[in-house]
Short mmCIF file of C-alpha atoms and ligand atoms in Angstrom, two decimals:
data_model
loop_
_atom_site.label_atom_id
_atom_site.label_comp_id
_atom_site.label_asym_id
_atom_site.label_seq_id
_atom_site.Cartn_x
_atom_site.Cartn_y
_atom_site.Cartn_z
CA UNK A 276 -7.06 22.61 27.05
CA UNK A 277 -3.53 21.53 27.16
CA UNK A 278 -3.27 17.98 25.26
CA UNK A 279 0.26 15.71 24.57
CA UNK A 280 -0.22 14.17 21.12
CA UNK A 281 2.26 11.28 21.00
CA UNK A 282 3.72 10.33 17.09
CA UNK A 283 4.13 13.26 14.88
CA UNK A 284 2.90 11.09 11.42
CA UNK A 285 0.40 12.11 9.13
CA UNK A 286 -2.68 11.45 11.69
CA UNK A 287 -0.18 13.04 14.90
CA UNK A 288 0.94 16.04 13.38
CA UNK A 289 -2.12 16.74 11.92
CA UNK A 290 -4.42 16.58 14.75
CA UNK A 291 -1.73 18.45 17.07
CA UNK A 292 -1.82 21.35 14.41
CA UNK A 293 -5.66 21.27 14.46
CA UNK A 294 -6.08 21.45 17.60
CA UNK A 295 -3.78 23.93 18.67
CA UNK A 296 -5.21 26.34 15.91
CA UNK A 297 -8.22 26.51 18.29
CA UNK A 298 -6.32 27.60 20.73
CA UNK A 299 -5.32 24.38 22.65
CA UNK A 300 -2.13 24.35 23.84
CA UNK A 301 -0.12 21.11 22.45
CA UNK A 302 2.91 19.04 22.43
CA UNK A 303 3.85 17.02 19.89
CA UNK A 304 6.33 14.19 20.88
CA UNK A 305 8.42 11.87 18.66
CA UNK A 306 11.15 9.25 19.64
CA UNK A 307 12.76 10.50 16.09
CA UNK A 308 14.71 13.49 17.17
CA UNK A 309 15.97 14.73 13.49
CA UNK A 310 11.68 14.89 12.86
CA UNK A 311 11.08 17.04 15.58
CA UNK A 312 14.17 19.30 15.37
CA UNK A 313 13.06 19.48 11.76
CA UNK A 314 9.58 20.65 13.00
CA UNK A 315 11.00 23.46 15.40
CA UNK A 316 11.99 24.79 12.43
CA UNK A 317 8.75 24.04 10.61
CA UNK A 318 10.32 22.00 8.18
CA UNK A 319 7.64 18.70 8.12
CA UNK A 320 8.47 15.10 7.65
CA UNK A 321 5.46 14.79 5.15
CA UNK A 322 3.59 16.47 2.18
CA UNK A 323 0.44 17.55 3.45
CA UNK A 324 -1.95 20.98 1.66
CA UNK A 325 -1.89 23.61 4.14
CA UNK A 326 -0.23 21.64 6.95
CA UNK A 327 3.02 23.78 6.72
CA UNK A 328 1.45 26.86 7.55
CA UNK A 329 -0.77 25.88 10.39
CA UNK A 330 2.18 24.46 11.87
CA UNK A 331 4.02 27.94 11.90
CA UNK A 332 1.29 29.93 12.79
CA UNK A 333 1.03 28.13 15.75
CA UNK A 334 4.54 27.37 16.55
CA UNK A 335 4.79 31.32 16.76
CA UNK A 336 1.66 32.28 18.95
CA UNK A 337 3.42 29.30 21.38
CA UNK A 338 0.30 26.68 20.76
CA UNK A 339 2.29 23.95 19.41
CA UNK A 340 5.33 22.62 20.92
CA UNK A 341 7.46 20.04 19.82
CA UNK A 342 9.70 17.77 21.92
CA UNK A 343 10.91 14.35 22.20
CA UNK A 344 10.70 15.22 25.96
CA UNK A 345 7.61 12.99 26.76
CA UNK A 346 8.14 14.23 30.46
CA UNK A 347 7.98 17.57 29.64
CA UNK A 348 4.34 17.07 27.99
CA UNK A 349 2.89 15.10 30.38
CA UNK A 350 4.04 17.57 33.26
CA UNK A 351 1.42 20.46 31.10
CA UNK A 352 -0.97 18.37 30.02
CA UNK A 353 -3.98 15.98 30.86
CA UNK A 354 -5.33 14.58 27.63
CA UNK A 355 -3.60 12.20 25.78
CA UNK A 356 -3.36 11.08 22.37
CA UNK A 357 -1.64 8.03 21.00
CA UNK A 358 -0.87 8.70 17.00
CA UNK A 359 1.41 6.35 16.58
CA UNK A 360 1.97 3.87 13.65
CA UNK A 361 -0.15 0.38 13.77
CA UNK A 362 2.16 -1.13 10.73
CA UNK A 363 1.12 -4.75 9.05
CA UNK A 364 3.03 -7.74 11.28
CA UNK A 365 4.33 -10.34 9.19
CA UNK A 366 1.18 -12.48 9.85
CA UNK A 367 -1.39 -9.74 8.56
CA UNK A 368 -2.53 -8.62 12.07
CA UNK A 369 -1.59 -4.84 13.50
CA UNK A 370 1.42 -5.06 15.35
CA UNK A 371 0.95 -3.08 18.05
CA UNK A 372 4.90 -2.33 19.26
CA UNK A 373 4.82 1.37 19.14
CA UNK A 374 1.15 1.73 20.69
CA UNK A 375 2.82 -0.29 23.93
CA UNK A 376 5.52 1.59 23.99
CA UNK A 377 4.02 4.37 24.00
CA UNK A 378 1.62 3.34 26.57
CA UNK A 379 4.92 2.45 28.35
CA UNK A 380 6.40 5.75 28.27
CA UNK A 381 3.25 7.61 29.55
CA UNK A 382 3.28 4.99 32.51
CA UNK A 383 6.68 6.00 33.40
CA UNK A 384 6.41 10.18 33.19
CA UNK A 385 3.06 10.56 33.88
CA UNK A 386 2.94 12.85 37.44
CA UNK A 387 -1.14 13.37 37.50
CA UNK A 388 -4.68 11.90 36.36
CA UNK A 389 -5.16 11.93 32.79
CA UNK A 390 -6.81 10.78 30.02
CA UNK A 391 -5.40 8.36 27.52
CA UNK A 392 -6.95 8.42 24.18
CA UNK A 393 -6.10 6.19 21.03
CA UNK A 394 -6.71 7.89 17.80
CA UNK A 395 -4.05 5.17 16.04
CA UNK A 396 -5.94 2.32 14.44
CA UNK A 397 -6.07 -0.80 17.13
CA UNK A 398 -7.74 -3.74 16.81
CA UNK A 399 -10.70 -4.33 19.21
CA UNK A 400 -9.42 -4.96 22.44
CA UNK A 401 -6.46 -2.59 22.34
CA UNK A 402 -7.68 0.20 24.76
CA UNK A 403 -8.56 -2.49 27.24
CA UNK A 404 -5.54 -4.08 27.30
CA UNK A 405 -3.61 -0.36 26.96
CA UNK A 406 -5.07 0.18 30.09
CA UNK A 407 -4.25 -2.49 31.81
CA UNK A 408 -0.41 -2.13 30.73
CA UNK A 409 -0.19 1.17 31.97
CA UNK A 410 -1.89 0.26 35.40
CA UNK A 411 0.59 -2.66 35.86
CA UNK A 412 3.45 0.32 35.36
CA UNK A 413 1.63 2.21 37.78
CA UNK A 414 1.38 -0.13 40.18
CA UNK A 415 4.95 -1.38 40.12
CA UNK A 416 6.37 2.19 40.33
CA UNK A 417 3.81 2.93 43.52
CA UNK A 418 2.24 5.71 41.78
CA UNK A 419 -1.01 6.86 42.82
CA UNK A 420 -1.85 8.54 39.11
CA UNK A 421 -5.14 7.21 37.78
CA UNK A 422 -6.09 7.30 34.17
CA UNK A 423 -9.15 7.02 31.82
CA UNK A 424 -9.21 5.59 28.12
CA UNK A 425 -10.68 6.26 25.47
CA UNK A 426 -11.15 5.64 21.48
CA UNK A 427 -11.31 8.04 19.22
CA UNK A 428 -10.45 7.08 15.40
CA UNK A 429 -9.64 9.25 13.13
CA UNK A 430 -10.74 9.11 9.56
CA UNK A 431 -9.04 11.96 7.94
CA UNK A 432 -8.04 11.41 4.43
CA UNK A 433 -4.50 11.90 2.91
CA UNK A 434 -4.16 14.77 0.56
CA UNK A 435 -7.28 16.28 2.46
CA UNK A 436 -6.06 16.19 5.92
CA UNK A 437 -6.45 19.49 7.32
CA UNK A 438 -9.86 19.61 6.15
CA UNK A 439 -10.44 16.64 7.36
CA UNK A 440 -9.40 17.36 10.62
CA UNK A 441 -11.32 20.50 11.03
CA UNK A 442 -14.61 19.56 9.21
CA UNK A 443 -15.08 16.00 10.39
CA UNK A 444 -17.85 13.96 8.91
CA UNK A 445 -18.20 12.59 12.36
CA UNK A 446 -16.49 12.18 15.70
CA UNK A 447 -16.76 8.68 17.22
CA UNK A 448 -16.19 8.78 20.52
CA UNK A 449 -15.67 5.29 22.83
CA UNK A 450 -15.36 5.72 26.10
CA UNK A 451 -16.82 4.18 29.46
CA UNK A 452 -17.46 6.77 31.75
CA UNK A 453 -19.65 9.88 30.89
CA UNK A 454 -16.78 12.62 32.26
CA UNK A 455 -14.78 11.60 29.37
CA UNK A 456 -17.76 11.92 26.89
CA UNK A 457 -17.75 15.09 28.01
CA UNK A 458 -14.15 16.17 28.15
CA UNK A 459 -13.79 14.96 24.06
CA UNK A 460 -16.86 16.32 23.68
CA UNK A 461 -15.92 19.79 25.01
CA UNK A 462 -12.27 19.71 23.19
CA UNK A 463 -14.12 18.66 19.54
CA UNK A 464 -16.87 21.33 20.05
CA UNK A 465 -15.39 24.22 18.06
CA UNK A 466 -14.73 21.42 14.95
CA UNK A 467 -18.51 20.62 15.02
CA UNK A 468 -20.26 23.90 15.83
CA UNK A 469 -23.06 24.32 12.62
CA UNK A 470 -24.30 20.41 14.06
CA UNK A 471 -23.54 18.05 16.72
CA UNK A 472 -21.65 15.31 14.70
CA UNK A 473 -20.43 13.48 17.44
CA UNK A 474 -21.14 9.34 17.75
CA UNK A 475 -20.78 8.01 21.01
CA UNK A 476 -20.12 4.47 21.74
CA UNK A 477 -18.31 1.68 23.90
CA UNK A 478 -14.63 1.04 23.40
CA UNK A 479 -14.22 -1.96 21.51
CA UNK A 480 -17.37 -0.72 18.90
CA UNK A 481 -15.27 2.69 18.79
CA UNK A 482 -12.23 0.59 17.66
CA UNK A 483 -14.18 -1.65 15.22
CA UNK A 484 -15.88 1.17 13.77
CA UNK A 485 -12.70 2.86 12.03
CA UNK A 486 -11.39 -1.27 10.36
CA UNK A 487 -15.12 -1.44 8.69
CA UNK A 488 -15.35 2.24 7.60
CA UNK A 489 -11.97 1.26 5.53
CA UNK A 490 -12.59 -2.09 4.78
CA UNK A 491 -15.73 -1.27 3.51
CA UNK A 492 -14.35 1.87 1.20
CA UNK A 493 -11.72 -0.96 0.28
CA UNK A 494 -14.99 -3.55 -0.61
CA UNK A 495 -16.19 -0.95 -3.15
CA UNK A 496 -12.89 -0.57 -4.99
CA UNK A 497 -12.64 -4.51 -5.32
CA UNK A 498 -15.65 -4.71 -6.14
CA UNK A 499 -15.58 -2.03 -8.81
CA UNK A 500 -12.40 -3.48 -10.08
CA UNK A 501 -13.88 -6.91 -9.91
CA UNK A 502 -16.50 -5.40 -12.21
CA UNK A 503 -14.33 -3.69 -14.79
CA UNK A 504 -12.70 -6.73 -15.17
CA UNK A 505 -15.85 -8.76 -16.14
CA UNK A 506 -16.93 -5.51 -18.27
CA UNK A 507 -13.36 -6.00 -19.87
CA UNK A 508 -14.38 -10.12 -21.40
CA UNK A 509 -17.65 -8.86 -22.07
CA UNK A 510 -17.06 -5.81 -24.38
CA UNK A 511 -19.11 -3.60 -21.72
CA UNK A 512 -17.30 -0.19 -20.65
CA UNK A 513 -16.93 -0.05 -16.67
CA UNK A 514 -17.69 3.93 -17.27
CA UNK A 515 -20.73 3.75 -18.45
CA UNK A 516 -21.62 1.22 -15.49
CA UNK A 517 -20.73 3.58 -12.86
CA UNK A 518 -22.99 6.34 -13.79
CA UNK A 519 -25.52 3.58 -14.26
CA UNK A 520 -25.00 2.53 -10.79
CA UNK A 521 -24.09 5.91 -9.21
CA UNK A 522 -27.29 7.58 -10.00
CA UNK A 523 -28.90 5.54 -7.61
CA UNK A 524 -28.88 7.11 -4.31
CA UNK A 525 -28.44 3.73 -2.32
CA UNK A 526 -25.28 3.07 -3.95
CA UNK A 527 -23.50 6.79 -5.16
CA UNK A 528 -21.01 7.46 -6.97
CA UNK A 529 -18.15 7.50 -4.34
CA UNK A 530 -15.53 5.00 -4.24
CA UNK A 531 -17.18 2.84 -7.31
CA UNK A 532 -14.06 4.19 -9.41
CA UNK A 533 -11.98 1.03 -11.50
CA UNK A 534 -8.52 1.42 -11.39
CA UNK A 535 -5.26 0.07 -10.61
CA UNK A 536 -5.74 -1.00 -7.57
CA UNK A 537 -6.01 0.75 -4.16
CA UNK A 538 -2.58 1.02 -1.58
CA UNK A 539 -1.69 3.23 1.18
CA UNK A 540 -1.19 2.84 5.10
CA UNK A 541 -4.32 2.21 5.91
CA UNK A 542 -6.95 0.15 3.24
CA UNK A 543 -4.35 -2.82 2.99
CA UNK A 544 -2.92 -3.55 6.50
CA UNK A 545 -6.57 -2.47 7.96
CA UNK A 546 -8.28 -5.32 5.81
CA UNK A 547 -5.73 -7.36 6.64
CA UNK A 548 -5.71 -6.68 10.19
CA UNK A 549 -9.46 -6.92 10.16
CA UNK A 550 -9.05 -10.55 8.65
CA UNK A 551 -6.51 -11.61 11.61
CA UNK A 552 -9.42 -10.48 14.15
CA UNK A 553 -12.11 -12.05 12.72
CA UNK A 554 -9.50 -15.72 12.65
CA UNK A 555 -8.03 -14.93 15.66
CA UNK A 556 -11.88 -15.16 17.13
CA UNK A 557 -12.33 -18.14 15.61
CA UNK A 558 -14.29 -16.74 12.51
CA UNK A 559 -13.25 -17.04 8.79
CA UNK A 560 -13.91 -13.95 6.83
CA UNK A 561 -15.01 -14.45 3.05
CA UNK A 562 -15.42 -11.52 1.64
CA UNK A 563 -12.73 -9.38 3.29
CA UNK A 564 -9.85 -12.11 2.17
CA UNK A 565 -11.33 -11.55 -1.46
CA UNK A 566 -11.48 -8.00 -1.58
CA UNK A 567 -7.48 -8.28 -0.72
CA UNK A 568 -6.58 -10.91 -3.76
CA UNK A 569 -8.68 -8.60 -5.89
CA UNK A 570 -6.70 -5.67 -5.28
CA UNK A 571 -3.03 -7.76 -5.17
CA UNK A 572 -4.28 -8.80 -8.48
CA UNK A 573 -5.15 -5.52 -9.49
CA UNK A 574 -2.17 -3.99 -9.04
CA UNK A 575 -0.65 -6.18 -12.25
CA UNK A 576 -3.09 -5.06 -14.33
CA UNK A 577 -1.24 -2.68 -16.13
CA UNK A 578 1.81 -5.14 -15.98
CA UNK A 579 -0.61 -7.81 -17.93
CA UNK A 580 -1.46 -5.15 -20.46
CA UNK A 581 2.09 -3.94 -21.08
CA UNK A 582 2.99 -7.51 -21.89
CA UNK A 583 -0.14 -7.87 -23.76
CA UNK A 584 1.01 -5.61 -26.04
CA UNK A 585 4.76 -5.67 -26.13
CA UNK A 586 5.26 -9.40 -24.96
CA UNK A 587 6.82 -10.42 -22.29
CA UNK A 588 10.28 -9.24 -22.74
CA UNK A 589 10.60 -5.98 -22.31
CA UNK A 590 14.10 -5.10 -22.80
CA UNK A 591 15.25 -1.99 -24.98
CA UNK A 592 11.76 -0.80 -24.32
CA UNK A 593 11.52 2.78 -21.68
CA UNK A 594 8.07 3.48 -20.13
CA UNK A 595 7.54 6.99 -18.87
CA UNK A 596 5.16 6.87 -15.70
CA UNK A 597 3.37 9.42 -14.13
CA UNK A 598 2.29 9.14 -10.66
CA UNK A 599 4.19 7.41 -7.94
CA UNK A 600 2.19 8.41 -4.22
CA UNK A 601 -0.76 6.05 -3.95
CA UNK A 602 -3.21 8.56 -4.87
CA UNK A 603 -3.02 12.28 -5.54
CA UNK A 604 -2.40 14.92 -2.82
CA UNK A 605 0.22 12.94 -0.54
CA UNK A 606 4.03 11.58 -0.91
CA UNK A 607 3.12 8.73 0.93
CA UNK A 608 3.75 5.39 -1.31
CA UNK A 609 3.00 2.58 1.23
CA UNK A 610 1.73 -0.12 -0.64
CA UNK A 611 1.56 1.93 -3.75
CA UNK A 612 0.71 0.86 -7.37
CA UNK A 613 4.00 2.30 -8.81
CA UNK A 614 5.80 -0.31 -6.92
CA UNK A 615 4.52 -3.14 -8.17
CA UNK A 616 3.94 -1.96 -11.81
CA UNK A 617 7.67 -0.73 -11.86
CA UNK A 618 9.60 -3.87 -10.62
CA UNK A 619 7.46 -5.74 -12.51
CA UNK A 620 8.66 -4.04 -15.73
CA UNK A 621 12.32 -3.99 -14.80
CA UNK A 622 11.99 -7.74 -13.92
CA UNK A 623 11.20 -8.14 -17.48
CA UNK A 624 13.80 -5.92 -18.68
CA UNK A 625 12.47 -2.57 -18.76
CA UNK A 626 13.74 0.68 -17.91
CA UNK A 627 11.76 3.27 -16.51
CA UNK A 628 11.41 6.89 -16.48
CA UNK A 629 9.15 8.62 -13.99
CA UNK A 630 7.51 11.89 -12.39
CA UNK A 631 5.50 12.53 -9.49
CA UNK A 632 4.91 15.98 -8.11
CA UNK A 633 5.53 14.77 -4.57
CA UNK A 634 6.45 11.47 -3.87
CA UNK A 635 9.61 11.11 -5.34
CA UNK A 636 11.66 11.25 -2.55
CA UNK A 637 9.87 8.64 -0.81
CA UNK A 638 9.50 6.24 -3.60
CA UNK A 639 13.21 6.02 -3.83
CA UNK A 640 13.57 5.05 -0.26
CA UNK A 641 11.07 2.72 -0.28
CA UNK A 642 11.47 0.78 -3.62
CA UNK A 643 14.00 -2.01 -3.20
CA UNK A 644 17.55 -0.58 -4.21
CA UNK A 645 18.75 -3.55 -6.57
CA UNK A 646 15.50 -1.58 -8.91
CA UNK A 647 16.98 1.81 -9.02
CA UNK A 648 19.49 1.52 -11.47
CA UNK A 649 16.61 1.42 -14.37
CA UNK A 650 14.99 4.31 -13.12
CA UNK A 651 15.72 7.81 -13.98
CA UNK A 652 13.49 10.03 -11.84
CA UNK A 653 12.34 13.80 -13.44
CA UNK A 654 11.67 17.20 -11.39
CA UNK A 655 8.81 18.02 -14.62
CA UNK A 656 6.33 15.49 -16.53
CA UNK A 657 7.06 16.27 -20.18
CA UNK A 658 10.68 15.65 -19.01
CA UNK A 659 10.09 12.47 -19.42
CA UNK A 660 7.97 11.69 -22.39
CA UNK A 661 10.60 12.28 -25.33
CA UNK A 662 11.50 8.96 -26.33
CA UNK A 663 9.51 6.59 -24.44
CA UNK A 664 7.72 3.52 -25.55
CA UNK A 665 4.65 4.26 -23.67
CA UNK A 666 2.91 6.52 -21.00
CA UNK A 667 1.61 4.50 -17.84
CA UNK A 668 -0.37 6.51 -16.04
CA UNK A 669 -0.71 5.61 -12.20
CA UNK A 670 -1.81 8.41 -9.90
CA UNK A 671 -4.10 11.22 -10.70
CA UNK A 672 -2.49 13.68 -10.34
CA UNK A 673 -4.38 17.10 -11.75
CA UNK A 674 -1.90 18.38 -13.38
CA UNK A 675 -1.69 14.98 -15.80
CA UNK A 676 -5.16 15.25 -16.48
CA UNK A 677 -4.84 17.51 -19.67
CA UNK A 678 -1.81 17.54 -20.88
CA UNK A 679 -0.22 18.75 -24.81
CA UNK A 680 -0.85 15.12 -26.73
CA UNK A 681 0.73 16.94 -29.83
CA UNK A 682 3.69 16.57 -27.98
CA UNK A 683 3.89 13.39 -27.18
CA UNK A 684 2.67 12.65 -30.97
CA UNK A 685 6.14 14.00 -31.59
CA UNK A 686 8.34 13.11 -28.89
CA UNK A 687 7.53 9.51 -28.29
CA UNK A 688 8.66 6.63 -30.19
CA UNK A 689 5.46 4.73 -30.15
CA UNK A 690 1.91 6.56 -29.42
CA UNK A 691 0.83 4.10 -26.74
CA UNK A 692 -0.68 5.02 -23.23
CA UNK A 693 -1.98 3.04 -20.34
CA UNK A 694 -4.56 4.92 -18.17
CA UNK A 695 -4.47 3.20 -14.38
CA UNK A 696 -7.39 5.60 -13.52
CA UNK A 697 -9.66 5.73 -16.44
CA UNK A 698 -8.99 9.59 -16.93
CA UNK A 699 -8.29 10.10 -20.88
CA UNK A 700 -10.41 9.80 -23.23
CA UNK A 701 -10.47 7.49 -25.78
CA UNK A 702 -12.10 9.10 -29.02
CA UNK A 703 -9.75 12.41 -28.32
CA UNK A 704 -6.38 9.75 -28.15
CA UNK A 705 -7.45 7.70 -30.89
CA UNK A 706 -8.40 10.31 -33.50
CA UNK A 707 -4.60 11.67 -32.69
CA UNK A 708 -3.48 8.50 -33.51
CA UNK A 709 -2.98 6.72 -30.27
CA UNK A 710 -3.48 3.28 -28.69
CA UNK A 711 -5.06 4.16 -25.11
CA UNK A 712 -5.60 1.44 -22.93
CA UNK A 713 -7.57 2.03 -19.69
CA UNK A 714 -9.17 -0.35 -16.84
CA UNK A 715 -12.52 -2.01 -17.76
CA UNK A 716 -13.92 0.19 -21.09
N1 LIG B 1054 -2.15 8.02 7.48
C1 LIG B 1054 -3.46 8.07 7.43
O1 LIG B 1054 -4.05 8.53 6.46
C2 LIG B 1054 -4.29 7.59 8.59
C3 LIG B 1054 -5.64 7.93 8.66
C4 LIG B 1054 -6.39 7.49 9.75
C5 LIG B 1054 -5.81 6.69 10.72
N2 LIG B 1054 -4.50 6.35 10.61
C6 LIG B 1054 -3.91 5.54 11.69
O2 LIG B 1054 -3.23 6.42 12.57
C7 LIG B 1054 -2.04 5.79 13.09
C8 LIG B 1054 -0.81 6.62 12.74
O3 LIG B 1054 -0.68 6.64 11.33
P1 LIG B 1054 0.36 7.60 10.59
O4 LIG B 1054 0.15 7.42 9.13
O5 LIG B 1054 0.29 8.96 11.19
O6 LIG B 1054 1.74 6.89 11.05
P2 LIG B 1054 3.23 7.37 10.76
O7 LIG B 1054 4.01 6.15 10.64
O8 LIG B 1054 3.24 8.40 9.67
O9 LIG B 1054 3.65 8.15 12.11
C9 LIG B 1054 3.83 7.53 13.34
C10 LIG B 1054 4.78 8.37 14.16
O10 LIG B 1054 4.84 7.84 15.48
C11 LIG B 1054 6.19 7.95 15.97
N3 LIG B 1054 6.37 7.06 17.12
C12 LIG B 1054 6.44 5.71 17.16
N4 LIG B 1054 6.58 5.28 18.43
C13 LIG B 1054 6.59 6.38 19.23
C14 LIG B 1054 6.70 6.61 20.62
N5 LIG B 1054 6.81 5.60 21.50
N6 LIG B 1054 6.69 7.87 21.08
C15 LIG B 1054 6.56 8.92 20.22
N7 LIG B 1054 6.44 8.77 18.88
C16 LIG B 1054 6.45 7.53 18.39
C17 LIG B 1054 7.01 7.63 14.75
O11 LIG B 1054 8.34 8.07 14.89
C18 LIG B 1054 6.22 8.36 13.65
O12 LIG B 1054 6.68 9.68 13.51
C19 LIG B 1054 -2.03 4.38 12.48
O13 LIG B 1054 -2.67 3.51 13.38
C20 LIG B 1054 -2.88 4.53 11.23
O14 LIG B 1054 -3.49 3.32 10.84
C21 LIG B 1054 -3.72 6.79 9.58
#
C-alpha cells in the first residue's frame, strides 16, 4: 500500500518506519524542513531503541520517503495519517491547530479519493468535524475528490516504540463504513498475524477510547502515590502494599508503582483534555481533576523532603541528580519531574549537577533559561557525585540501578540520597552508612 503519514514526531515517524518495513511504501511529511533534511540523512529528531536503523534500512530499499512536499505524497498515495502534535491549550483542552492544518493542507493537494485517518490524540468529535473542514475546502476549490475518515489511536509507549508499533496489544479501529474496516484491516494484518487483535468501533468511541486508556494508567499512578503518601503518616511501607495488592489478578502489578510523579506528552495534557470534554458537555469530572492535583503535588515531593532535611534554604548546598527524560528509554522531558524538582531547588538557592543518558539536550531547551546558570550538566553519572550534598534520583534509568556506593561513601560530602522511584534499598544504604529517603516506605 502506498500511505502519506503527516508529522514526523515520536508517534509519525514511528508508524511511517513500521509500516514501510512491511513493505508499504511511505512518505513522511513535516512543515519543519531542517527535521526532514535531517532524516534524508537518517539523522532523527528523537531518541527512540531501534528507530535509527529501521529508518535506514528502509530509506535504502526506497520504502520510506521523506519530504515536506505534502503534494508530492498525496499524488502516490491513498491512505492518510494525521501524526501530528495535539499540545495542552492554555485552558486544559487539546488544541487542535496543527490537526486543522493539516487537514487544510490535504484539502488543498489532494488530486484523488482517499482515506484520512487520525492516529494523533483528538478529542471526541474531531474526525467529524476534520471531515467536514476538508469537504468545505473541497467544495470551495470545485474538486470532485471524496474522502473517508477514520480513527485509529495509537498507544505505543515511549522508550518501547518500535515494539510497540509492531506487536500491538490491540488495534482500535473507528470508522463508519465497512470498506475502510477493511482497508486498515488489510494494512495492520502483517502486525497482528499469530491473532486477530483488531477492535472495531464508531468514531467518536475510537477517539474516547485512547483519553481513558491514559487517563486510566494516569488514575493508578495517583492513586498509588495517593497511597504511599498515607503509608508515609502511618509508618506502613508502600512496597510491601504493592505486592499485597499486585498478587491479585483483578488489580496486577502494572502501573501501581509510587513515585515522583508521572509527566510526559501524553498522561498530563490527555487528563486534562479529558477534563475540558467532560465540562465542555456540561459534566464535572471528580476523579479525573484529582488524579491531576495528586500528581502536580507529587512532583514536590522530593522538593518537601530536601527541605525536610536541609531546611528551606538551600544555598551552598549542590545536589547531583540522575535522570532528567520523564521516564527511562526516551529524551523526551515534557512535563517531566526534573523540571519541577530542579527549579524548585535553585529557587531556594541550590545548585545542581545532573546526568541523563539521553535527555540532556532537550532538558536544556526546555527548562526556563534564567535556571541554567546553576546547572552543570555531565556526559557520565559518577561525574557528578564527587562533592555533592545529596543524590536525587528521578528517572530509572538501568544503568543507575546498581551503582559503586563505596564511591559515593568517599566522594560525597554528606551520604544522603533521595530515591524518586523506590529502586535502592534501604538495609544495603543504611548499613553503608547512608540516609536513603524513598516515596511511601
Ligand atoms: N508521544 C507519544 O508517546 C504518543 C503516544 C500515543 C499518541 N500520541 C499522540 O500522537 C500525536 C503526536 O504526538 P508526538 O509525540 O508524535 O508529537 P510531536 O510533537 O513529537 O510531533 C508532531 C510533528 O508534527 C509536525 N507537524 C505539525 N503540523 C504539521 C503539518 N501541518 N504538516 C506536517 N507536519 C506537521 C511537527 O513539526 C512535529 O514534527 C499527539 O496527538 C499525541 O498525543 C503520542
Amino acid at each position: 500500500m502506498n500511505i502519506t503519514v503527516i508529522g514526523t514526531g515520536y508517534v509519525g515517524l514511528v508508524t511511517g518506519a513500521c509500516f514501510s518495513k512491511m513493505g508499504n511504501k511511505v512518505y513522511c511529511v513535516d512543515i519543519v524542513e531542517e527535521k526532514i533534511e535531517g532524516l534524508k540523512n537518517n539523522i532523527l529528531p528523537i531518541f527512540e531503541p531501534h528507530l535509527g536503523s529501521l529508518v535506514k534500512s528502509s530509506q535504502e530499499r526506497g520504502d520510506l520517503i521523506f519530504t515536506t512536499d505534502i503534494k508530492e505524497a498525496l499524488d502516490d498515495t491513498n491512505i492518510i495519517f494525521i501524526a501530528v502534535g495535539t499540545p495542552m491549550a492554555e485552558d486544559g483542552s487539546a488544541n487542535l491547530d496543527y490537526i486543522f492544518s493539516a487537514a487544510s493542507d490535504i484539502a488543498n493537494n489532494i488530486t484523488k479519493d482517499s482515506l484520512v485517518v487520525i492516529k494523533s490524540t483528538v478529542p471526541v468529535g474531531t474526525g467529524e468535524k476534520v471531515k467536514e473542514h476538508i469537504n468545505n475546502i473541497l467544495k470551495e476549490n470545485n474538486s470532485q475528490v471524496k474522502i473517508s475518515m477514520a480513527s485509529n489511536p495509537e498507544f505505543l509507549k515511549e522508550g518501547h516504540a518500535i515494539e510497540d508499533c509492531l506487536h500491538p496489544d490491540r488495534v482500535v479501529i473507528g470508522a463508519e463504513e465497512k470498506e475502510v474496516f477493511e482497508t486498515l484491516k488489510d494494512l495492520y494484518s502483517q502486525f497482528v498475524l499469530n491473532h486477530d487483535r483488531f477492535v472495531l468501533m464508531d468514531i467518536k468511541s475510537s477517539e474516547m477510547t485512547k483519553y481513558v486508556a491514559n487517563a486510566m494508567l494516569a488514575t493508578k499512578i495517583s492513586f498509588m502515590n495517593e497511597i504511599a503518601n498515607i503509608c508515609e503518616v502511618t509508618g506502613a511501607d508502600v512496597q510491601n502494599v504493592r505486592r499485597g495488592i499486585g498478587s491479585d489478578k483483578r488489580i496486577g502489578y502494572d502501573f501501581i508503582y509510587a513515585g515522583c510523579g508521572y509527566g510526559g506528552s501524553c498522561f498530563p495534557k490527555d487528563v486534562q483534555a479529558l477534563i475540558s470534554t467532560a465540562q465542555s458537555n456540561g459534566y464535572e469530572p471528580k476523579i479525573l481533576a484529582n488524579v491531576e492535583l495528586v500528581n502536580k503535588n507529587q512532583k514536590m515531593v522530593l522538593v518537601n523532603k530536601v527541605v525536610d532535611r536541609f531546611g528551606e534554604d538551600l544555598t551552598g548546598l549542590t545536589f547531583a541528580v540522575w535522570g532528567l527524560a520523564f521516564k527511562p528509554g526516551t529524551d523526551d522531558v515534557r512535563e517531566a519531574t526534573s523540571l519541577v524538582v530542579i527549579s524548585e531547588l535553585i529557587k531556594r538557592g541550590a545548585k545542581i549537577k545532573a546526568y541523563d543518558p539521553q535527555a540532556t539536550e532537550e532538558f536544556i531547551r526546555t527548562i526556563d533559561d534564567e535556571y541554567l546558570d546553576s546547572i552543570e550538566f555531565a556526559k557520565g553519572r559518577y561525574e557528578i557525585i564527587e562533592g555533592s550534598d545529596a543524590l536525587i534520583l528521578i528517572t530509572e534509568w538501568k544503568e543507575f540501578r546498581n551503582p559503586d556506593f563505596d564511591y559515593f561513601a568517599e566522594t560525597m560530602n554528606q551520604k544522603v540520597i533521595f530515591d524518586g522511584r523506590n529502586i535502592y534499598y534501604k538495609k544495603i544504604l543504611n548499613n553503608k552508612g547512608f540516609e536513603l529517603y524513598q516515596i511511601g516506605c
